[in-house]
Amino acid sequence: MYTFEDKLKEYAELLVRVGVNVQKGQDLVITAQVDQASFARMCVKAAYEARARSVVVDWGDDAVSRMTFLNAADDVFDSIPEYKVRFNTDYAEKNACFLRLVSSDPENLKGVDPGRLERMHRATGRQMKRYRELLMSSAVPWSIGALASPSWAKLVFPDLPEPEAVAALWERIFMAVRVTGDGTAVEKWRQHQENLQHHVEILNGYAFDRLHYYNDLGSDFTVGLCKGHIWCAGGEFTPKGQFFMPNMPTEEVFTAPDRNRCEGVIRAALPLSKDGNVIENIRFVVKEGRIVEATASQNEEVLQKSIVVDEGASRFGEVALVPYDSPISNSKTLFYNTLFDENAACHLAFGEAYPMTVQGAMDMSEEERLAAGLNKSITHVDFMVGTADLSIDGYTADGRRIPVFRNGNFAF
């Protein structure tokens, strides 16, 4: 019987050796909350055992963040300190790996002025542009892993006492990332990548012009795809050939929508945790690629602020397919965390597109990418649209209709 400690060590090893795949002589930057110091140290140890050159931990604190957004001077939210910009950008330009450990309370910023959040996003997007470009283009290895915290666990399991809720959340996390404590997680992820690649090859073979989504929830939505789009899944390669796994867990295959060719009504199937607020029952009306109406039954103002941080925030940058019959979905757990919930259902993202999802785009200028249909924005927000009855039809350039999803799962 494997212990909780065995599973934690295996998880840390997985994030370091498969997630960012740190190489001998390479720097690693870890972002973590102060209350997760013990696990962060496990990752540091695993990285040095992999012969990392150095490991730096950038600490955060939910309580301090909340106090800052509620009490700091108003002009604080119009810029970020230059040392933070240089820290991230310098490490990225030196080919460091970036591992982000997330454990924040999904409702930590509930009640914070949405205007302050919007201004901080604008400032971060403007000043961290170079750093974001390096990550979004897979120029450097990066990965995200989640850790259970009391506040997050109580939101997911409100009827359990806190210790039991935390234990239950940890078990859901371990299940989602294929960790059992027996040391086989790395090999399981290699096999998982092969399975995802199977669907990638089929989708790339069709070279669809567009996808049409429809279900009983009220979605009736057409996503035009960029000419020369490429479906991707799971792991990616940097230009230097270093393999890494950006999201752990991941169950998706994804590509680039044409920013000008999305049309119709799309409804979210799950709540979205955004800026420390849970947004419920999202509904978008989209015309000629742009979101022209955004409503929600809870935290609608936060949603509306999110799609106006720049012109590209109201357009789409990612379309991702995830079987409803997937490990995370089958756990019947709403995580209130996009890293998990997006891998329980098909999803879309408004905001920035990934340039590796269009042939030749990695070598294009910003203007050329826009002309190719790739969206540009300082934001990238995934929201879940998959349901048990979701159907998706793919249309080829010559007009053939191919079933892609039926009853929430791949039709092939």
Short mmCIF file of N, CA and C in Angstrom, two decimals, residues 118-289:
data_model
loop_
_atom_site.label_atom_id
_atom_site.label_comp_id
_atom_site.label_asym_id
_atom_site.label_seq_id
_atom_site.Cartn_x
_atom_site.Cartn_y
_atom_site.Cartn_z
N GLU A 118 -9.25 44.41 -13.83
CA GLU A 118 -9.08 44.69 -15.25
C GLU A 118 -7.82 45.53 -15.50
N ARG A 119 -7.61 46.54 -14.68
CA ARG A 119 -6.44 47.40 -14.86
C ARG A 119 -5.14 46.64 -14.61
N MET A 120 -5.14 45.76 -13.63
CA MET A 120 -3.96 44.94 -13.37
C MET A 120 -3.67 44.00 -14.54
N HIS A 121 -4.74 43.45 -15.13
CA HIS A 121 -4.55 42.60 -16.31
C HIS A 121 -3.94 43.39 -17.46
N ARG A 122 -4.44 44.59 -17.66
CA ARG A 122 -3.90 45.43 -18.73
C ARG A 122 -2.42 45.72 -18.50
N ALA A 123 -2.09 46.11 -17.27
CA ALA A 123 -0.70 46.44 -16.94
C ALA A 123 0.21 45.22 -17.10
N THR A 124 -0.26 44.07 -16.61
CA THR A 124 0.53 42.85 -16.71
C THR A 124 0.73 42.46 -18.17
N GLY A 125 -0.35 42.51 -18.95
CA GLY A 125 -0.25 42.16 -20.36
C GLY A 125 0.69 43.07 -21.12
N ARG A 126 0.64 44.35 -20.80
CA ARG A 126 1.49 45.33 -21.49
C ARG A 126 2.96 45.15 -21.12
N GLN A 127 3.24 45.03 -19.84
CA GLN A 127 4.63 45.00 -19.39
C GLN A 127 5.28 43.61 -19.51
N MET A 128 4.44 42.58 -19.47
CA MET A 128 4.98 41.21 -19.55
C MET A 128 4.82 40.63 -20.95
N LYS A 129 4.67 41.49 -21.93
CA LYS A 129 4.42 41.03 -23.30
C LYS A 129 5.48 40.07 -23.80
N ARG A 130 6.73 40.40 -23.63
CA ARG A 130 7.82 39.56 -24.12
C ARG A 130 7.80 38.20 -23.44
N TYR A 131 7.62 38.18 -22.14
CA TYR A 131 7.57 36.92 -21.39
C TYR A 131 6.41 36.05 -21.87
N ARG A 132 5.23 36.65 -22.03
CA ARG A 132 4.06 35.91 -22.49
C ARG A 132 4.28 35.34 -23.89
N GLU A 133 4.89 36.13 -24.75
CA GLU A 133 5.15 35.66 -26.11
C GLU A 133 6.04 34.42 -26.11
N LEU A 134 7.04 34.41 -25.26
CA LEU A 134 7.95 33.27 -25.19
C LEU A 134 7.23 32.01 -24.71
N LEU A 135 6.33 32.17 -23.73
CA LEU A 135 5.58 31.02 -23.24
C LEU A 135 4.53 30.56 -24.24
N MET A 136 3.76 31.50 -24.80
CA MET A 136 2.67 31.14 -25.71
C MET A 136 3.18 30.50 -27.00
N SER A 137 4.41 30.82 -27.37
CA SER A 137 4.98 30.24 -28.59
C SER A 137 5.81 28.99 -28.29
N SER A 138 5.78 28.53 -27.03
CA SER A 138 6.54 27.34 -26.62
C SER A 138 8.04 27.49 -26.83
N ALA A 139 8.52 28.72 -26.72
CA ALA A 139 9.96 28.95 -26.85
C ALA A 139 10.72 28.40 -25.65
N VAL A 140 10.04 28.31 -24.50
CA VAL A 140 10.65 27.75 -23.29
C VAL A 140 9.68 26.75 -22.68
N PRO A 141 10.19 25.75 -21.94
CA PRO A 141 9.32 24.76 -21.32
C PRO A 141 8.58 25.36 -20.12
N TRP A 142 7.29 25.05 -20.02
CA TRP A 142 6.51 25.51 -18.87
C TRP A 142 5.42 24.48 -18.57
N SER A 143 4.98 24.47 -17.33
CA SER A 143 3.94 23.53 -16.94
C SER A 143 3.20 24.05 -15.71
N ILE A 144 1.96 23.58 -15.57
CA ILE A 144 1.11 23.96 -14.43
C ILE A 144 0.66 22.69 -13.73
N GLY A 145 0.81 22.66 -12.42
CA GLY A 145 0.30 21.56 -11.60
C GLY A 145 -0.48 22.12 -10.43
N ALA A 146 -1.46 21.38 -9.95
CA ALA A 146 -2.34 21.87 -8.88
C ALA A 146 -2.08 21.13 -7.57
N LEU A 147 -2.25 21.86 -6.47
CA LEU A 147 -2.06 21.32 -5.13
C LEU A 147 -3.31 21.61 -4.30
N ALA A 148 -3.70 20.68 -3.47
CA ALA A 148 -4.89 20.86 -2.63
C ALA A 148 -4.61 21.84 -1.50
N SER A 149 -5.56 22.74 -1.26
CA SER A 149 -5.48 23.67 -0.14
C SER A 149 -6.81 23.63 0.59
N PRO A 150 -6.85 24.00 1.88
CA PRO A 150 -8.10 23.94 2.64
C PRO A 150 -9.23 24.77 2.02
N SER A 151 -8.93 25.99 1.59
CA SER A 151 -9.98 26.85 1.05
C SER A 151 -10.54 26.29 -0.25
N TRP A 152 -9.66 25.80 -1.11
CA TRP A 152 -10.12 25.21 -2.36
C TRP A 152 -10.90 23.92 -2.09
N ALA A 153 -10.38 23.08 -1.19
CA ALA A 153 -11.03 21.80 -0.89
C ALA A 153 -12.43 21.99 -0.32
N LYS A 154 -12.63 22.99 0.52
CA LYS A 154 -13.95 23.22 1.12
C LYS A 154 -14.95 23.71 0.08
N LEU A 155 -14.49 24.39 -0.96
CA LEU A 155 -15.40 24.80 -2.02
C LEU A 155 -15.83 23.59 -2.85
N VAL A 156 -14.89 22.67 -3.08
CA VAL A 156 -15.19 21.48 -3.88
C VAL A 156 -16.02 20.48 -3.08
N PHE A 157 -15.70 20.33 -1.80
CA PHE A 157 -16.40 19.36 -0.94
C PHE A 157 -16.96 20.08 0.29
N PRO A 158 -18.00 20.89 0.13
CA PRO A 158 -18.51 21.71 1.23
C PRO A 158 -19.12 20.92 2.39
N ASP A 159 -19.51 19.67 2.14
CA ASP A 159 -20.17 18.89 3.19
C ASP A 159 -19.19 18.08 4.04
N LEU A 160 -17.91 18.12 3.68
CA LEU A 160 -16.92 17.35 4.44
C LEU A 160 -16.18 18.25 5.42
N PRO A 161 -15.78 17.71 6.59
CA PRO A 161 -14.89 18.46 7.47
C PRO A 161 -13.61 18.80 6.72
N GLU A 162 -12.95 19.89 7.10
CA GLU A 162 -11.81 20.38 6.34
C GLU A 162 -10.73 19.32 6.08
N PRO A 163 -10.26 18.57 7.09
CA PRO A 163 -9.21 17.57 6.81
C PRO A 163 -9.65 16.53 5.78
N GLU A 164 -10.91 16.10 5.88
CA GLU A 164 -11.41 15.10 4.93
C GLU A 164 -11.56 15.71 3.53
N ALA A 165 -11.96 16.97 3.48
CA ALA A 165 -12.11 17.64 2.18
C ALA A 165 -10.75 17.76 1.49
N VAL A 166 -9.71 18.13 2.24
CA VAL A 166 -8.37 18.24 1.67
C VAL A 166 -7.89 16.88 1.18
N ALA A 167 -8.10 15.84 1.98
CA ALA A 167 -7.68 14.49 1.57
C ALA A 167 -8.42 14.05 0.31
N ALA A 168 -9.71 14.35 0.25
CA ALA A 168 -10.50 13.96 -0.92
C ALA A 168 -10.03 14.70 -2.17
N LEU A 169 -9.69 15.98 -2.02
CA LEU A 169 -9.22 16.74 -3.18
C LEU A 169 -7.87 16.22 -3.66
N TRP A 170 -6.98 15.89 -2.72
CA TRP A 170 -5.69 15.33 -3.12
C TRP A 170 -5.89 14.04 -3.91
N GLU A 171 -6.81 13.19 -3.48
CA GLU A 171 -7.03 11.94 -4.20
C GLU A 171 -7.56 12.19 -5.61
N ARG A 172 -8.42 13.21 -5.78
CA ARG A 172 -8.91 13.56 -7.11
C ARG A 172 -7.76 14.07 -7.99
N ILE A 173 -6.87 14.86 -7.40
CA ILE A 173 -5.72 15.37 -8.15
C ILE A 173 -4.82 14.22 -8.59
N PHE A 174 -4.51 13.31 -7.67
CA PHE A 174 -3.65 12.17 -8.00
C PHE A 174 -4.28 11.33 -9.11
N MET A 175 -5.59 11.11 -9.03
CA MET A 175 -6.28 10.34 -10.06
C MET A 175 -6.13 11.01 -11.41
N ALA A 176 -6.33 12.34 -11.44
CA ALA A 176 -6.31 13.08 -12.70
C ALA A 176 -4.93 13.08 -13.35
N VAL A 177 -3.88 13.04 -12.54
CA VAL A 177 -2.52 13.07 -13.10
C VAL A 177 -1.87 11.69 -13.14
N ARG A 178 -2.69 10.64 -12.88
CA ARG A 178 -2.24 9.26 -13.01
C ARG A 178 -1.11 8.91 -12.04
N VAL A 179 -1.19 9.44 -10.84
CA VAL A 179 -0.21 9.15 -9.79
C VAL A 179 -0.81 8.17 -8.79
N THR A 180 -0.11 7.08 -8.55
CA THR A 180 -0.57 6.08 -7.57
C THR A 180 0.45 5.84 -6.47
N GLY A 181 1.66 6.37 -6.63
CA GLY A 181 2.69 6.18 -5.63
C GLY A 181 3.65 5.05 -5.94
N ASP A 182 3.39 4.32 -7.05
CA ASP A 182 4.23 3.16 -7.36
C ASP A 182 5.37 3.49 -8.33
N GLY A 183 5.51 4.77 -8.67
CA GLY A 183 6.61 5.18 -9.53
C GLY A 183 6.39 4.99 -11.02
N THR A 184 5.14 4.70 -11.43
CA THR A 184 4.87 4.42 -12.85
C THR A 184 4.24 5.61 -13.58
N ALA A 185 4.08 6.73 -12.93
CA ALA A 185 3.37 7.86 -13.54
C ALA A 185 4.05 8.36 -14.80
N VAL A 186 5.37 8.41 -14.83
CA VAL A 186 6.09 8.91 -16.01
C VAL A 186 5.77 8.05 -17.22
N GLU A 187 5.79 6.73 -17.06
CA GLU A 187 5.49 5.84 -18.18
C GLU A 187 4.02 5.95 -18.58
N LYS A 188 3.12 6.12 -17.62
CA LYS A 188 1.69 6.27 -17.94
C LYS A 188 1.46 7.51 -18.79
N TRP A 189 2.21 8.56 -18.51
CA TRP A 189 2.04 9.79 -19.28
C TRP A 189 2.59 9.66 -20.69
N ARG A 190 3.62 8.87 -20.86
CA ARG A 190 4.12 8.63 -22.22
C ARG A 190 3.05 7.90 -23.05
N GLN A 191 2.37 6.93 -22.44
CA GLN A 191 1.31 6.21 -23.13
C GLN A 191 0.13 7.12 -23.40
N HIS A 192 -0.19 7.98 -22.44
CA HIS A 192 -1.30 8.92 -22.60
C HIS A 192 -1.06 9.86 -23.78
N GLN A 193 0.16 10.32 -23.93
CA GLN A 193 0.50 11.19 -25.05
C GLN A 193 0.26 10.47 -26.38
N GLU A 194 0.59 9.20 -26.46
CA GLU A 194 0.36 8.43 -27.69
C GLU A 194 -1.13 8.33 -28.00
N ASN A 195 -1.96 8.15 -26.97
CA ASN A 195 -3.40 8.05 -27.18
C ASN A 195 -3.98 9.38 -27.69
N LEU A 196 -3.53 10.49 -27.14
CA LEU A 196 -3.99 11.79 -27.61
C LEU A 196 -3.58 12.02 -29.06
N GLN A 197 -2.40 11.57 -29.40
CA GLN A 197 -1.88 11.78 -30.75
C GLN A 197 -2.73 11.06 -31.80
N HIS A 198 -3.40 9.99 -31.41
CA HIS A 198 -4.26 9.25 -32.33
C HIS A 198 -5.36 10.16 -32.88
N HIS A 199 -6.03 10.91 -32.01
CA HIS A 199 -7.09 11.81 -32.46
C HIS A 199 -6.52 13.00 -33.23
N VAL A 200 -5.34 13.45 -32.85
CA VAL A 200 -4.70 14.55 -33.58
C VAL A 200 -4.50 14.17 -35.04
N GLU A 201 -4.02 12.97 -35.28
CA GLU A 201 -3.74 12.54 -36.64
C GLU A 201 -5.01 12.45 -37.47
N ILE A 202 -6.11 11.98 -36.87
CA ILE A 202 -7.38 11.90 -37.60
C ILE A 202 -7.89 13.30 -37.94
N LEU A 203 -7.88 14.20 -36.97
CA LEU A 203 -8.39 15.55 -37.19
C LEU A 203 -7.55 16.31 -38.22
N ASN A 204 -6.25 16.19 -38.13
CA ASN A 204 -5.39 16.86 -39.11
C ASN A 204 -5.61 16.31 -40.51
N GLY A 205 -5.97 15.03 -40.59
CA GLY A 205 -6.23 14.44 -41.89
C GLY A 205 -7.46 15.02 -42.59
N TYR A 206 -8.46 15.44 -41.80
CA TYR A 206 -9.67 16.01 -42.38
C TYR A 206 -9.48 17.47 -42.83
N ALA A 207 -8.59 18.21 -42.17
CA ALA A 207 -8.36 19.62 -42.52
C ALA A 207 -9.69 20.38 -42.62
N PHE A 208 -10.49 20.34 -41.55
CA PHE A 208 -11.81 20.96 -41.56
C PHE A 208 -11.75 22.46 -41.82
N ASP A 209 -12.78 22.95 -42.47
CA ASP A 209 -12.96 24.39 -42.66
C ASP A 209 -13.61 25.01 -41.42
N ARG A 210 -14.54 24.26 -40.80
CA ARG A 210 -15.27 24.80 -39.65
C ARG A 210 -15.88 23.65 -38.85
N LEU A 211 -16.24 23.96 -37.59
CA LEU A 211 -16.93 23.03 -36.71
C LEU A 211 -18.25 23.65 -36.26
N HIS A 212 -19.29 22.82 -36.18
CA HIS A 212 -20.60 23.31 -35.72
C HIS A 212 -20.96 22.57 -34.44
N TYR A 213 -21.20 23.34 -33.34
CA TYR A 213 -21.54 22.81 -32.02
C TYR A 213 -23.05 22.98 -31.78
N TYR A 214 -23.68 21.95 -31.21
CA TYR A 214 -25.09 22.10 -30.82
C TYR A 214 -25.43 21.10 -29.71
N ASN A 215 -26.27 21.54 -28.77
CA ASN A 215 -26.75 20.69 -27.68
C ASN A 215 -28.03 21.27 -27.09
N ASP A 216 -28.62 20.55 -26.13
CA ASP A 216 -29.87 20.99 -25.52
C ASP A 216 -29.68 22.14 -24.53
N LEU A 217 -28.45 22.45 -24.18
CA LEU A 217 -28.18 23.57 -23.29
C LEU A 217 -28.49 24.91 -23.97
N GLY A 218 -28.49 24.90 -25.29
CA GLY A 218 -28.79 26.12 -26.03
C GLY A 218 -27.65 26.61 -26.91
N SER A 219 -26.58 25.83 -26.99
CA SER A 219 -25.48 26.21 -27.87
C SER A 219 -25.82 25.88 -29.32
N ASP A 220 -25.57 26.82 -30.18
CA ASP A 220 -25.70 26.64 -31.63
C ASP A 220 -24.63 27.55 -32.23
N PHE A 221 -23.45 26.98 -32.42
CA PHE A 221 -22.25 27.79 -32.60
C PHE A 221 -21.36 27.21 -33.68
N THR A 222 -20.88 28.05 -34.56
CA THR A 222 -19.97 27.62 -35.61
C THR A 222 -18.61 28.26 -35.40
N VAL A 223 -17.59 27.43 -35.39
CA VAL A 223 -16.21 27.88 -35.23
C VAL A 223 -15.48 27.70 -36.55
N GLY A 224 -15.18 28.78 -37.24
CA GLY A 224 -14.33 28.68 -38.42
C GLY A 224 -12.90 28.42 -37.99
N LEU A 225 -12.21 27.56 -38.70
CA LEU A 225 -10.83 27.23 -38.35
C LEU A 225 -9.87 27.92 -39.32
N CYS A 226 -8.71 28.29 -38.80
CA CYS A 226 -7.71 28.95 -39.64
C CYS A 226 -7.27 28.04 -40.77
N LYS A 227 -7.03 28.61 -41.92
CA LYS A 227 -6.46 27.85 -43.03
C LYS A 227 -5.06 27.39 -42.62
N GLY A 228 -4.79 26.11 -42.84
CA GLY A 228 -3.50 25.57 -42.43
C GLY A 228 -3.40 25.30 -40.95
N HIS A 229 -4.56 25.19 -40.26
CA HIS A 229 -4.51 24.93 -38.81
C HIS A 229 -3.93 23.55 -38.53
N ILE A 230 -3.37 23.41 -37.34
CA ILE A 230 -2.77 22.15 -36.89
C ILE A 230 -3.38 21.79 -35.55
N TRP A 231 -3.90 20.57 -35.44
CA TRP A 231 -4.37 20.09 -34.14
C TRP A 231 -3.16 19.61 -33.32
N CYS A 232 -3.15 19.98 -32.05
CA CYS A 232 -2.07 19.62 -31.13
C CYS A 232 -2.66 18.93 -29.91
N ALA A 233 -1.81 18.27 -29.15
CA ALA A 233 -2.30 17.60 -27.94
C ALA A 233 -1.16 17.35 -26.98
N GLY A 234 -1.49 17.43 -25.68
CA GLY A 234 -0.54 17.02 -24.65
C GLY A 234 0.76 17.78 -24.69
N GLY A 235 1.83 17.07 -24.99
CA GLY A 235 3.14 17.67 -24.94
C GLY A 235 3.49 18.48 -26.17
N GLU A 236 4.49 19.34 -26.01
CA GLU A 236 4.98 20.19 -27.08
C GLU A 236 6.51 20.18 -27.08
N PHE A 237 7.09 20.69 -28.15
CA PHE A 237 8.54 20.80 -28.27
C PHE A 237 8.94 22.26 -28.39
N THR A 238 10.00 22.65 -27.71
CA THR A 238 10.57 23.97 -27.92
C THR A 238 11.33 23.96 -29.25
N PRO A 239 11.70 25.13 -29.76
CA PRO A 239 12.49 25.16 -31.00
C PRO A 239 13.80 24.38 -30.89
N LYS A 240 14.30 24.22 -29.67
CA LYS A 240 15.53 23.45 -29.48
C LYS A 240 15.28 21.96 -29.30
N GLY A 241 14.00 21.56 -29.41
CA GLY A 241 13.67 20.14 -29.36
C GLY A 241 13.40 19.58 -27.98
N GLN A 242 13.22 20.44 -26.97
CA GLN A 242 12.95 19.95 -25.62
C GLN A 242 11.46 19.71 -25.45
N PHE A 243 11.08 18.49 -25.14
CA PHE A 243 9.67 18.12 -24.95
C PHE A 243 9.21 18.55 -23.56
N PHE A 244 7.98 19.06 -23.47
CA PHE A 244 7.41 19.40 -22.17
C PHE A 244 5.90 19.25 -22.23
N MET A 245 5.26 19.19 -21.08
CA MET A 245 3.82 18.99 -20.97
C MET A 245 3.23 20.21 -20.25
N PRO A 246 2.65 21.17 -20.98
CA PRO A 246 2.22 22.43 -20.35
C PRO A 246 1.19 22.27 -19.23
N ASN A 247 0.19 21.41 -19.44
CA ASN A 247 -0.86 21.25 -18.42
C ASN A 247 -0.87 19.83 -17.90
N MET A 248 -0.89 19.70 -16.58
CA MET A 248 -1.01 18.38 -15.97
C MET A 248 -2.10 18.48 -14.89
N PRO A 249 -3.28 17.96 -15.15
CA PRO A 249 -3.63 17.00 -16.19
C PRO A 249 -3.95 17.66 -17.54
N THR A 250 -4.04 16.83 -18.57
CA THR A 250 -4.56 17.26 -19.86
C THR A 250 -5.24 16.09 -20.55
N GLU A 251 -6.38 16.36 -21.14
CA GLU A 251 -7.13 15.36 -21.91
C GLU A 251 -7.53 15.92 -23.27
N GLU A 252 -7.01 17.08 -23.63
CA GLU A 252 -7.52 17.81 -24.79
C GLU A 252 -6.67 17.66 -26.04
N VAL A 253 -7.33 17.86 -27.18
CA VAL A 253 -6.66 18.16 -28.44
C VAL A 253 -7.18 19.53 -28.85
N PHE A 254 -6.33 20.39 -29.39
CA PHE A 254 -6.73 21.78 -29.60
C PHE A 254 -6.12 22.35 -30.87
N THR A 255 -6.75 23.42 -31.36
CA THR A 255 -6.23 24.12 -32.52
C THR A 255 -6.71 25.57 -32.49
N ALA A 256 -6.51 26.27 -33.63
CA ALA A 256 -6.78 27.70 -33.68
C ALA A 256 -8.07 28.00 -34.44
N PRO A 257 -9.02 28.67 -33.80
CA PRO A 257 -10.16 29.19 -34.55
C PRO A 257 -9.75 30.42 -35.34
N ASP A 258 -10.44 30.68 -36.42
CA ASP A 258 -10.24 31.92 -37.17
C ASP A 258 -10.93 33.04 -36.40
N ARG A 259 -10.18 34.04 -36.00
CA ARG A 259 -10.70 35.10 -35.14
C ARG A 259 -11.87 35.86 -35.78
N ASN A 260 -12.05 35.76 -37.08
CA ASN A 260 -13.12 36.48 -37.77
C ASN A 260 -14.29 35.60 -38.19
N ARG A 261 -14.19 34.27 -37.91
CA ARG A 261 -15.20 33.37 -38.45
C ARG A 261 -15.87 32.50 -37.39
N CYS A 262 -16.20 33.08 -36.25
CA CYS A 262 -16.99 32.40 -35.23
C CYS A 262 -18.36 33.07 -35.18
N GLU A 263 -19.41 32.26 -35.05
CA GLU A 263 -20.76 32.82 -35.17
C GLU A 263 -21.75 32.00 -34.37
N GLY A 264 -22.70 32.71 -33.68
CA GLY A 264 -23.80 32.03 -33.03
C GLY A 264 -23.84 32.23 -31.53
N VAL A 265 -24.48 31.29 -30.85
CA VAL A 265 -24.65 31.33 -29.39
C VAL A 265 -23.91 30.16 -28.77
N ILE A 266 -23.10 30.42 -27.79
CA ILE A 266 -22.40 29.37 -27.07
C ILE A 266 -22.62 29.56 -25.58
N ARG A 267 -22.97 28.48 -24.90
CA ARG A 267 -23.23 28.52 -23.45
C ARG A 267 -22.23 27.64 -22.72
N ALA A 268 -21.76 28.13 -21.59
CA ALA A 268 -20.82 27.36 -20.77
C ALA A 268 -21.56 26.24 -20.06
N ALA A 269 -20.91 25.09 -19.98
CA ALA A 269 -21.49 23.94 -19.31
C ALA A 269 -21.11 23.86 -17.84
N LEU A 270 -20.04 24.58 -17.46
CA LEU A 270 -19.55 24.56 -16.08
C LEU A 270 -19.22 25.98 -15.64
N PRO A 271 -19.20 26.24 -14.33
CA PRO A 271 -18.78 27.56 -13.86
C PRO A 271 -17.32 27.82 -14.21
N LEU A 272 -16.97 29.10 -14.29
CA LEU A 272 -15.60 29.51 -14.57
C LEU A 272 -15.05 30.26 -13.36
N SER A 273 -13.89 29.83 -12.86
CA SER A 273 -13.21 30.55 -11.79
C SER A 273 -12.25 31.54 -12.42
N LYS A 274 -12.53 32.83 -12.23
CA LYS A 274 -11.75 33.88 -12.90
C LYS A 274 -11.46 35.00 -11.91
N ASP A 275 -10.17 35.30 -11.71
CA ASP A 275 -9.77 36.41 -10.84
C ASP A 275 -10.37 36.28 -9.45
N GLY A 276 -10.36 35.07 -8.90
CA GLY A 276 -10.87 34.87 -7.55
C GLY A 276 -12.37 35.00 -7.45
N ASN A 277 -13.08 34.85 -8.56
CA ASN A 277 -14.54 34.89 -8.58
C ASN A 277 -15.06 33.72 -9.40
N VAL A 278 -16.17 33.14 -8.97
CA VAL A 278 -16.80 32.05 -9.70
C VAL A 278 -17.93 32.62 -10.53
N ILE A 279 -17.83 32.47 -11.86
CA ILE A 279 -18.82 33.00 -12.80
C ILE A 279 -19.71 31.85 -13.24
N GLU A 280 -21.02 32.02 -13.06
CA GLU A 280 -21.98 30.96 -13.35
C GLU A 280 -22.79 31.25 -14.61
N ASN A 281 -23.12 30.17 -15.34
CA ASN A 281 -24.07 30.22 -16.46
C ASN A 281 -23.70 31.27 -17.51
N ILE A 282 -22.51 31.14 -18.04
CA ILE A 282 -22.04 32.07 -19.09
C ILE A 282 -22.78 31.81 -20.40
N ARG A 283 -23.16 32.90 -21.05
CA ARG A 283 -23.77 32.82 -22.38
C ARG A 283 -23.17 33.93 -23.24
N PHE A 284 -22.60 33.53 -24.38
CA PHE A 284 -22.03 34.49 -25.33
C PHE A 284 -22.82 34.47 -26.63
N VAL A 285 -23.08 35.66 -27.16
CA VAL A 285 -23.59 35.81 -28.51
C VAL A 285 -22.43 36.36 -29.35
N VAL A 286 -22.14 35.69 -30.46
CA VAL A 286 -20.94 36.01 -31.25
C VAL A 286 -21.35 36.32 -32.69
N LYS A 287 -20.83 37.43 -33.21
CA LYS A 287 -21.09 37.81 -34.60
C LYS A 287 -19.78 38.18 -35.26
N GLU A 288 -19.52 37.58 -36.42
CA GLU A 288 -18.31 37.84 -37.20
C GLU A 288 -17.05 37.74 -36.34
N GLY A 289 -17.05 36.75 -35.45
CA GLY A 289 -15.89 36.47 -34.63
C GLY A 289 -15.83 37.17 -33.29
#
